[in-house]
Short mmCIF file of C-alpha atoms and ligand atoms in Angstrom, two decimals:
data_model
loop_
_atom_site.label_atom_id
_atom_site.label_comp_id
_atom_site.label_asym_id
_atom_site.label_seq_id
_atom_site.Cartn_x
_atom_site.Cartn_y
_atom_site.Cartn_z
CA UNK Q 173 -0.28 -0.20 -0.15
CA UNK Q 174 1.27 3.43 -0.93
CA UNK Q 175 1.92 5.52 2.52
CA UNK Q 176 2.62 9.47 2.23
CA UNK Q 177 5.91 9.61 1.90
CA UNK Q 178 5.84 8.15 -1.63
CA UNK Q 179 4.16 11.52 -2.21
CA UNK Q 180 6.76 13.64 -1.92
CA UNK Q 181 7.95 17.54 -1.04
CA UNK Q 182 4.06 18.64 -0.06
CA UNK Q 183 5.18 22.49 0.83
CA UNK Q 184 2.44 24.25 -1.09
CA UNK Q 185 0.85 21.58 -2.55
CA UNK Q 186 -3.49 21.24 -2.19
CA UNK Q 187 -3.63 18.19 -0.93
CA UNK Q 188 -7.00 16.35 -0.72
CA UNK Q 189 -7.94 14.00 2.05
CA UNK Q 190 -10.67 11.65 2.70
CA UNK Q 191 -11.17 11.86 6.24
CA UNK Q 192 -14.19 9.78 7.77
CA UNK Q 193 -16.05 12.56 10.15
CA UNK Q 194 -19.18 10.76 9.96
CA UNK Q 195 -19.90 11.22 14.40
CA UNK Q 196 -23.27 11.10 16.10
CA UNK Q 197 -24.58 14.50 16.69
CA UNK Q 198 -27.96 15.42 18.87
CA UNK Q 199 -29.25 18.52 18.65
CA UNK Q 200 -26.28 20.07 16.71
CA UNK Q 201 -23.82 19.00 18.96
CA UNK Q 202 -20.92 15.87 18.77
CA UNK Q 203 -21.38 13.27 21.04
CA UNK Q 204 -17.90 11.25 20.24
CA UNK Q 205 -15.78 12.87 18.89
CA UNK Q 206 -13.40 10.02 18.42
CA UNK Q 207 -13.81 10.35 15.04
CA UNK Q 208 -12.83 13.08 14.69
CA UNK Q 209 -9.39 12.86 16.79
CA UNK Q 210 -8.82 9.65 14.64
CA UNK Q 211 -8.26 12.11 11.91
CA UNK Q 212 -5.51 14.33 13.55
CA UNK Q 213 -1.87 12.21 13.09
CA UNK Q 214 -2.39 12.59 8.85
CA UNK Q 215 -3.86 16.07 9.03
CA UNK Q 216 -1.63 17.19 11.44
CA UNK Q 217 1.12 15.86 9.68
CA UNK Q 218 0.63 17.41 6.51
CA UNK Q 219 -0.45 20.41 7.98
CA UNK Q 220 3.27 20.77 9.63
CA UNK Q 221 4.08 19.71 5.71
CA UNK Q 222 3.05 23.05 4.73
CA UNK Q 223 0.23 21.38 2.75
CA UNK Q 224 -3.30 23.15 1.44
CA UNK Q 225 -5.49 20.60 2.69
CA UNK Q 226 -8.48 20.30 1.19
CA UNK Q 227 -10.94 17.28 2.76
CA UNK Q 228 -13.85 15.31 1.32
CA UNK Q 229 -15.92 13.55 4.11
CA UNK Q 230 -19.34 12.78 4.83
CA UNK Q 231 -22.46 13.16 7.04
CA UNK Q 232 -25.54 10.67 7.95
CA UNK Q 233 -27.30 10.11 4.82
CA UNK Q 234 -28.41 13.20 3.21
CA UNK Q 235 -29.21 11.25 0.07
CA UNK Q 236 -28.30 13.25 -2.93
CA UNK Q 237 -29.79 16.44 -1.23
CA UNK Q 238 -28.26 19.04 0.43
CA UNK Q 239 -30.20 19.09 3.97
CA UNK Q 240 -28.88 21.69 6.58
CA UNK Q 241 -28.71 19.36 9.39
CA UNK Q 242 -26.13 17.15 8.01
CA UNK Q 243 -24.33 20.17 7.39
CA UNK Q 244 -20.17 19.49 8.61
CA UNK Q 245 -20.32 22.55 9.92
CA UNK Q 246 -19.78 21.06 13.67
CA UNK Q 247 -17.22 18.89 12.22
CA UNK Q 248 -15.55 22.27 11.19
CA UNK Q 249 -15.79 24.09 14.93
CA UNK Q 250 -14.40 20.93 16.39
CA UNK Q 251 -11.44 20.22 14.37
CA UNK Q 252 -10.61 23.47 15.01
CA UNK Q 253 -10.11 23.19 18.66
CA UNK Q 254 -8.11 20.02 18.46
CA UNK Q 255 -5.93 20.79 15.78
CA UNK Q 256 -3.48 23.95 15.39
CA UNK Q 257 -4.55 25.56 11.78
CA UNK Q 258 -7.32 27.24 10.52
CA UNK Q 259 -9.96 25.23 9.75
CA UNK Q 260 -13.34 26.62 7.06
CA UNK Q 261 -15.81 25.01 5.53
CA UNK Q 262 -16.79 25.56 1.83
CA UNK Q 263 -19.84 26.42 0.90
CA UNK Q 264 -20.69 23.40 -1.19
CA UNK Q 265 -19.16 19.73 -2.22
CA UNK Q 266 -17.71 20.74 -5.70
CA UNK Q 267 -19.47 24.18 -6.81
CA UNK Q 268 -18.37 27.84 -6.93
CA UNK Q 269 -18.03 27.53 -3.01
CA UNK Q 270 -15.63 25.05 -3.15
CA UNK Q 271 -13.79 26.22 -5.65
CA UNK Q 272 -13.39 29.86 -4.03
CA UNK Q 273 -12.34 27.84 -0.58
CA UNK Q 274 -10.16 26.16 -2.21
CA UNK Q 275 -8.09 29.07 -4.10
CA UNK Q 276 -7.86 30.94 -0.62
CA UNK Q 277 -6.17 28.59 1.29
CA UNK Q 278 -2.53 29.57 2.44
CA UNK Q 279 0.33 26.99 3.09
CA UNK Q 280 -0.64 25.15 6.35
CA UNK Q 281 -4.56 25.59 6.32
CA UNK Q 282 -7.51 23.47 5.53
CA UNK Q 283 -10.73 23.59 4.51
CA UNK Q 284 -13.37 20.75 4.43
CA UNK Q 285 -15.84 20.65 1.25
CA UNK Q 286 -19.73 20.06 2.09
CA UNK Q 287 -20.79 16.92 3.41
CA UNK Q 288 -20.07 14.22 0.00
CA UNK Q 289 -23.49 13.11 -0.07
CA UNK Q 290 -25.22 16.20 -0.75
CA UNK Q 291 -24.15 15.14 -4.49
CA UNK Q 292 -25.94 12.11 -5.58
CA UNK Q 293 -23.06 10.84 -7.80
CA UNK Q 294 -21.40 10.35 -4.74
CA UNK Q 295 -22.86 7.32 -4.47
CA UNK Q 296 -24.17 6.40 -7.54
CA UNK Q 297 -24.11 2.90 -8.56
CA UNK Q 298 -22.59 4.32 -12.07
CA UNK Q 299 -19.36 4.40 -13.06
CA UNK Q 300 -19.53 7.45 -14.99
CA UNK Q 301 -20.89 9.16 -12.71
CA UNK Q 302 -19.14 8.65 -10.32
CA UNK Q 303 -16.13 9.20 -12.25
CA UNK Q 304 -17.40 12.67 -13.19
CA UNK Q 305 -18.11 13.64 -9.71
CA UNK Q 306 -14.42 12.77 -8.56
CA UNK Q 307 -12.78 14.50 -11.25
CA UNK Q 308 -14.77 17.46 -10.51
CA UNK Q 309 -12.92 16.32 -7.09
CA UNK Q 310 -9.84 16.58 -8.95
CA UNK Q 311 -9.00 19.68 -10.21
CA UNK Q 312 -9.08 20.71 -6.40
CA UNK Q 313 -6.22 19.09 -5.50
CA UNK Q 314 -2.52 18.22 -6.66
CA UNK Q 315 -2.27 14.59 -4.94
CA UNK Q 316 -5.31 12.32 -3.39
CA UNK Q 317 -4.95 10.93 0.73
CA UNK Q 318 -7.22 8.01 1.23
CA UNK Q 319 -7.83 7.85 5.55
CA UNK Q 320 -11.15 7.68 5.95
CA UNK Q 321 -11.74 4.26 7.30
CA UNK Q 322 -14.97 3.70 8.19
CA UNK Q 323 -15.60 3.95 3.82
CA UNK Q 324 -13.12 2.10 2.25
CA UNK Q 325 -15.07 -0.64 2.23
CA UNK Q 326 -17.76 1.30 -0.52
CA UNK Q 327 -16.90 2.00 -4.16
CA UNK Q 328 -17.81 5.89 -3.94
CA UNK Q 329 -16.40 8.63 -5.93
CA UNK Q 330 -14.63 10.08 -3.03
CA UNK Q 331 -12.84 6.76 -1.48
CA UNK Q 332 -12.11 4.71 -5.05
CA UNK Q 333 -12.86 6.74 -8.10
CA UNK Q 334 -10.03 9.41 -7.08
CA UNK Q 335 -8.10 7.48 -6.38
CA UNK Q 336 -7.25 6.44 -10.12
CA UNK Q 337 -7.28 10.67 -10.75
CA UNK Q 338 -4.48 11.60 -8.76
CA UNK Q 339 -1.16 10.43 -7.17
CA UNK Q 340 -2.78 8.56 -4.34
CA UNK Q 341 -1.76 7.29 -0.95
CA UNK Q 342 -3.44 5.76 2.39
CA UNK Q 343 -3.28 8.38 5.22
CA UNK Q 344 -1.71 7.46 8.39
CA UNK Q 345 -4.74 5.71 10.03
CA UNK Q 346 -5.85 3.64 7.14
CA UNK Q 347 -2.05 2.24 7.34
CA UNK Q 348 -2.58 1.81 10.94
CA UNK Q 349 -6.00 -0.46 11.32
CA UNK Q 350 -4.93 -2.21 7.82
CA UNK Q 351 -1.85 -2.84 9.47
CA UNK Q 352 -3.41 -4.23 12.97
CA UNK Q 353 -6.21 -6.07 11.25
CA UNK Q 354 -3.87 -8.13 8.64
CA UNK Q 355 -1.86 -8.91 11.70
CA UNK Q 356 -4.72 -10.16 13.56
CA UNK Q 357 -6.20 -12.32 10.34
CA UNK Q 358 -3.51 -13.19 7.74
CA UNK Q 359 -1.02 -14.40 9.39
CA UNK Q 360 -1.83 -14.40 13.37
CA UNK Q 361 0.71 -15.60 16.15
CA UNK Q 362 -0.88 -18.51 17.26
CA UNK Q 363 -3.21 -19.61 20.16
CA UNK Q 364 -5.18 -17.69 17.61
CA UNK Q 365 -8.90 -16.54 18.34
CA UNK Q 366 -11.88 -14.61 17.85
CA UNK Q 367 -14.44 -13.70 19.59
CA UNK Q 368 -17.89 -13.33 18.40
CA UNK Q 369 -21.01 -11.66 19.45
CA UNK Q 370 -23.38 -8.75 18.15
CA UNK Q 371 -27.36 -9.43 17.20
CA UNK Q 372 -27.61 -11.56 14.40
CA UNK Q 373 -25.45 -14.42 12.75
CA UNK Q 374 -26.56 -13.41 9.64
CA UNK Q 375 -24.43 -10.07 9.72
CA UNK Q 376 -21.31 -12.46 10.73
CA UNK Q 377 -21.76 -16.05 8.28
CA UNK Q 378 -19.00 -14.60 5.88
CA UNK Q 379 -16.04 -13.79 9.14
CA UNK Q 380 -17.45 -17.37 10.82
CA UNK Q 381 -16.75 -19.24 7.23
CA UNK Q 382 -13.29 -17.25 6.71
CA UNK Q 383 -12.10 -18.05 10.39
CA UNK Q 384 -13.31 -21.54 10.64
CA UNK Q 385 -9.90 -21.67 8.11
CA UNK Q 386 -7.84 -20.00 10.28
CA UNK Q 387 -8.63 -19.39 14.05
CA UNK Q 388 -7.16 -22.15 16.63
CA UNK Q 389 -10.30 -21.46 18.67
CA UNK Q 390 -13.93 -19.40 18.28
CA UNK Q 391 -15.85 -17.99 21.31
CA UNK Q 392 -19.62 -17.10 20.63
CA UNK Q 393 -21.22 -15.09 23.07
CA UNK Q 394 -24.64 -12.79 22.16
CA UNK Q 395 -27.67 -12.56 20.69
CA UNK Q 396 -26.37 -15.39 17.47
CA UNK Q 397 -25.12 -17.71 20.30
CA UNK Q 398 -29.02 -18.68 20.06
CA UNK Q 399 -29.03 -19.79 16.76
CA UNK Q 400 -25.78 -21.95 17.55
CA UNK Q 401 -27.63 -23.56 20.20
CA UNK Q 402 -30.65 -24.03 18.50
CA UNK Q 403 -28.51 -26.03 15.79
CA UNK Q 404 -27.50 -28.18 18.60
CA UNK Q 405 -31.03 -28.87 19.35
CA UNK Q 406 -31.74 -27.23 22.26
CA UNK Q 407 -34.68 -25.25 22.97
CA UNK Q 408 -33.91 -21.24 23.32
CA UNK Q 409 -37.45 -20.28 24.81
CA UNK Q 410 -37.86 -16.18 23.66
CA UNK Q 411 -33.83 -15.80 23.03
CA UNK Q 412 -33.05 -14.40 19.30
CA UNK Q 413 -33.33 -16.82 16.81
CA UNK Q 414 -32.56 -16.79 13.08
CA UNK Q 415 -34.30 -19.91 12.20
CA UNK Q 416 -33.06 -19.51 8.69
CA UNK Q 417 -29.98 -20.03 9.16
CA UNK Q 418 -29.48 -22.84 11.38
CA UNK Q 419 -28.57 -25.46 8.42
CA UNK Q 420 -25.99 -23.08 8.23
CA UNK Q 421 -24.40 -23.10 11.35
CA UNK Q 422 -25.05 -27.11 11.40
CA UNK Q 423 -22.73 -26.74 8.90
CA UNK Q 424 -20.22 -24.64 10.54
CA UNK Q 425 -20.46 -26.86 13.80
CA UNK Q 426 -19.40 -29.03 11.26
CA UNK Q 427 -16.26 -27.64 9.72
CA UNK Q 428 -15.24 -26.67 13.08
CA UNK Q 429 -14.94 -30.66 14.28
CA UNK Q 430 -13.65 -31.51 10.75
CA UNK Q 431 -11.04 -29.04 11.11
CA UNK Q 432 -10.32 -29.26 14.79
CA UNK Q 433 -11.17 -25.53 15.31
CA UNK Q 434 -12.66 -25.15 19.04
CA UNK Q 435 -15.72 -23.55 18.86
CA UNK Q 436 -17.10 -22.94 22.29
CA UNK Q 437 -20.45 -21.55 22.90
CA UNK Q 438 -22.38 -20.77 26.49
CA UNK Q 439 -22.42 -23.06 28.98
CA UNK Q 440 -24.43 -20.85 30.90
CA UNK Q 441 -26.82 -18.16 29.91
CA UNK Q 442 -28.47 -14.68 31.83
CA UNK Q 443 -32.04 -15.06 30.98
CA UNK Q 444 -34.73 -12.99 31.56
CA UNK Q 445 -38.36 -12.48 30.99
CA UNK Q 446 -38.15 -9.63 29.07
CA UNK Q 447 -36.30 -7.18 26.76
CA UNK Q 448 -36.02 -4.84 30.16
CA UNK Q 449 -33.17 -3.34 32.15
CA UNK Q 450 -35.04 -4.10 35.17
CA UNK Q 451 -36.05 -7.66 34.34
CA UNK Q 452 -35.72 -9.70 36.68
CA UNK Q 453 -32.44 -12.07 35.61
CA UNK Q 454 -31.40 -15.63 36.43
CA UNK Q 455 -28.56 -17.70 35.48
CA UNK Q 456 -29.38 -20.69 34.21
CA UNK Q 457 -27.38 -23.66 32.03
CA UNK Q 458 -27.64 -23.06 28.35
CA UNK Q 459 -29.67 -26.30 27.89
CA UNK Q 460 -32.06 -25.78 30.09
CA UNK Q 461 -33.54 -22.04 28.86
CA UNK Q 462 -36.92 -21.70 30.13
CA UNK Q 463 -39.66 -21.38 27.15
CA UNK Q 464 -41.05 -17.84 28.55
CA UNK Q 465 -37.40 -16.35 28.95
CA UNK Q 466 -34.77 -14.59 26.96
CA UNK Q 467 -31.11 -14.99 26.59
CA UNK Q 468 -29.40 -11.66 27.18
CA UNK Q 469 -25.72 -12.40 28.03
CA UNK Q 470 -23.55 -15.10 28.63
CA UNK Q 471 -23.53 -16.97 31.67
CA UNK Q 472 -21.13 -16.31 34.37
CA UNK Q 473 -19.17 -19.88 33.91
CA UNK Q 474 -18.93 -18.83 30.08
CA UNK Q 475 -17.18 -15.51 31.15
CA UNK Q 476 -14.65 -17.76 33.35
CA UNK Q 477 -14.17 -19.94 30.58
CA UNK Q 478 -13.69 -17.48 27.61
CA UNK Q 479 -11.16 -15.37 29.56
CA UNK Q 480 -9.56 -18.60 30.41
CA UNK Q 481 -9.31 -18.75 26.36
CA UNK Q 482 -8.32 -16.01 26.03
CA UNK Q 483 -5.77 -15.49 28.93
CA UNK Q 484 -4.34 -18.40 26.58
CA UNK Q 485 -3.93 -16.57 23.07
CA UNK Q 486 -1.07 -15.35 21.63
CA UNK Q 487 -3.85 -13.07 19.35
CA UNK Q 488 -7.59 -12.08 19.49
CA UNK Q 489 -9.57 -10.45 16.80
CA UNK Q 490 -13.27 -9.00 18.73
CA UNK Q 491 -16.12 -8.38 16.91
CA UNK Q 492 -19.97 -7.93 18.88
CA UNK Q 493 -21.03 -7.87 22.37
CA UNK Q 494 -21.46 -11.36 24.45
CA UNK Q 495 -24.84 -9.28 25.63
CA UNK Q 496 -27.45 -6.30 25.94
CA UNK Q 497 -24.36 -4.07 27.10
CA UNK Q 498 -26.74 -1.26 26.76
CA UNK Q 499 -28.16 -3.32 30.18
CA UNK Q 500 -26.48 -2.66 33.13
CA UNK Q 501 -27.92 -6.37 33.97
CA UNK Q 502 -26.82 -7.74 30.95
CA UNK Q 503 -23.31 -5.58 30.46
CA UNK Q 504 -21.24 -8.80 32.88
CA UNK Q 505 -20.44 -11.32 30.24
CA UNK Q 506 -18.74 -8.32 27.76
CA UNK Q 507 -17.07 -6.62 30.84
CA UNK Q 508 -15.04 -9.82 31.41
CA UNK Q 509 -14.27 -10.13 27.68
CA UNK Q 510 -13.01 -6.78 27.46
CA UNK Q 511 -11.46 -7.40 31.05
CA UNK Q 512 -9.64 -10.75 29.35
CA UNK Q 513 -8.51 -8.53 26.31
CA UNK Q 514 -7.35 -5.67 28.45
CA UNK Q 515 -4.83 -7.66 31.37
CA UNK Q 516 -3.45 -9.73 28.41
CA UNK Q 517 -0.77 -9.11 26.77
CA UNK Q 518 -1.51 -10.73 23.02
CA UNK Q 519 -2.23 -9.25 20.33
CA UNK Q 520 -5.89 -7.82 20.77
CA UNK Q 521 -7.97 -6.73 17.91
CA UNK Q 522 -11.56 -4.89 18.73
CA UNK Q 523 -14.00 -4.14 15.24
CA UNK Q 524 -17.22 -3.35 15.17
CA UNK Q 525 -18.74 -0.25 16.02
CA UNK Q 526 -20.94 -1.67 19.63
CA UNK Q 527 -17.99 -3.33 20.57
CA UNK Q 528 -15.64 -0.24 20.73
CA UNK Q 529 -18.77 1.68 22.14
CA UNK Q 530 -19.05 -0.90 24.46
CA UNK Q 531 -14.99 -0.91 25.62
CA UNK Q 532 -15.57 3.14 25.69
CA UNK Q 533 -19.30 3.05 27.61
CA UNK Q 534 -17.72 0.01 30.67
CA UNK Q 535 -14.15 2.65 31.05
CA UNK Q 536 -11.87 0.68 29.78
CA UNK Q 537 -8.42 2.21 29.16
CA UNK Q 538 -7.86 2.21 24.98
CA UNK Q 539 -4.60 1.68 24.79
CA UNK Q 540 -4.79 -1.31 27.00
CA UNK Q 541 -6.14 -2.92 23.74
CA UNK Q 542 -3.47 -3.38 20.60
CA UNK Q 543 -6.07 -1.65 18.72
CA UNK Q 544 -9.78 -0.27 18.36
CA UNK Q 545 -11.24 -0.20 15.23
CA UNK Q 546 -12.96 2.97 13.58
CA UNK Q 547 -14.38 1.11 11.32
CA UNK Q 548 -17.46 -1.39 11.74
CA UNK Q 549 -18.60 -2.42 8.44
CA UNK Q 550 -14.76 -1.88 6.85
CA UNK Q 551 -13.42 -4.13 9.73
CA UNK Q 552 -15.76 -6.96 9.47
CA UNK Q 553 -15.31 -7.34 5.63
CA UNK Q 554 -11.51 -7.66 6.32
CA UNK Q 555 -12.34 -10.37 8.95
CA UNK Q 556 -14.17 -12.06 6.25
CA UNK Q 557 -11.16 -11.63 4.33
CA UNK Q 558 -12.67 -9.33 1.30
CA UNK Q 559 -10.67 -7.40 -0.82
CA UNK Q 560 -11.29 -3.73 0.12
CA UNK Q 561 -11.98 -1.50 -3.22
CA UNK Q 562 -10.40 1.84 -1.39
CA UNK Q 563 -7.49 -0.12 -0.60
CA UNK Q 564 -7.25 -2.24 -3.67
CA UNK Q 565 -6.87 1.07 -5.33
CA UNK Q 566 -4.05 2.56 -3.41
CA UNK Q 567 -2.17 -0.90 -4.29
CA UNK Q 568 -1.31 -0.92 -7.85
P1 ADP R 7 -21.13 -5.02 16.40
O1 ADP R 7 -21.84 -3.25 16.23
O2 ADP R 7 -19.71 -4.83 17.38
O3 ADP R 7 -20.07 -5.85 15.64
P2 ADP R 7 -23.45 -5.64 16.44
O4 ADP R 7 -24.05 -4.44 16.16
O5 ADP R 7 -23.68 -7.13 15.93
O6 ADP R 7 -21.81 -5.80 17.22
O7 ADP R 7 -24.61 -6.06 18.06
C1 ADP R 7 -24.48 -5.08 19.09
C2 ADP R 7 -25.78 -5.43 19.66
O8 ADP R 7 -26.46 -7.06 19.92
C3 ADP R 7 -25.83 -4.98 21.38
O9 ADP R 7 -26.89 -3.84 20.68
C4 ADP R 7 -26.01 -5.25 21.91
O10 ADP R 7 -27.32 -5.34 22.79
C5 ADP R 7 -27.09 -6.94 21.40
N1 ADP R 7 -26.71 -8.38 21.99
C6 ADP R 7 -25.59 -9.03 22.07
N2 ADP R 7 -26.43 -10.00 22.86
C7 ADP R 7 -27.37 -10.24 22.62
C8 ADP R 7 -28.98 -10.88 23.56
N3 ADP R 7 -28.14 -11.91 23.92
N4 ADP R 7 -29.93 -10.71 22.92
C9 ADP R 7 -30.33 -9.55 22.02
N5 ADP R 7 -29.35 -8.26 21.53
C10 ADP R 7 -28.13 -8.53 21.71
MG1 MG R 8 -23.68 -2.75 15.28
#
């Protein structure tokens, strides 16, 4: 993958950067600026190199229309506070406002183009439409730096097509993400374990399939575990169940056996009659879930078992919470896995938006994990072994 070093001296050059500034907003205020902070290493480096920095980013889903509630204005304000450089917002994506704003830039200054998804060509399925927009972007820059890890799995104008128009390279965040995720999937130090959870098994079938060929052990918790338990013939009461996936999951259980991959399911389960924070919770064996109860977390025996497996591993990839961590009564399993990862000296990678949120919400020090990915979808696709268009285009 080409890096910023390959772009040469950047002083006075217009550097187009794709960043991921898709931050959560509430009443126009940013509630989590993690993605803006993750973009700082690249942006600081470019500013210090004396580049004229032109950022492309999206926010929410304005669906190709200019909608003021999706303006990048709040991001501009926050970025201006976080970085030691003047930051302004262009009046539009690639129109008169954008051209004037780029024209006015001095070395070491930053302008954000308006939300790229205000232009419907950004996400178009039609290659020609995307290319046309990419050409308009290309006229605003001399070189391109791809640093929006959260979007590198998307074939979009500001991610993919632009990289074919200008000399291009991966930014610091993308390099770090790809190095970490590859280290945790391609040639991992063994024992190599994968912890999977979250709500839906169907979201992660591709990951399970790919990792059955690579991992030494798989720990399965969260809502997806009940489809596995059902595949073993247990009844799961009112727990999340994807009946149409039972046969596929049976196949995975077979494959795991054939390949000698240890696949561990919850041996006990925290159940409650309702999906409610104050519902009365009890612990039952996983093959004795009552008809009128639902599983909302892995039980304490399982948490201990999973923690022991993690402690023995040299590499662990984790995607998906072990239970409904948003409710305190059902957060213990997720906490136990996070604790085991944070105290282990294994190489640990956490992917998935909710898993990353869980680790923060439960108060863990982020630096005790080797890597927390900023991209949910992109990190899943890497775990699935897929080629990401926004990365492939930086490789040739
Ligand atoms: P990630 O974003 O990390 O990939 P997912 O989006 O797949 O994770 O799943 C996260 C959601 O799964 C959380 O909101 C959590 O409450 C939910 N979840 C976990 N375990 C269960 C369960 N047993 N029943 C219902 N929902 C669950
Ligand atoms: Mg999620």
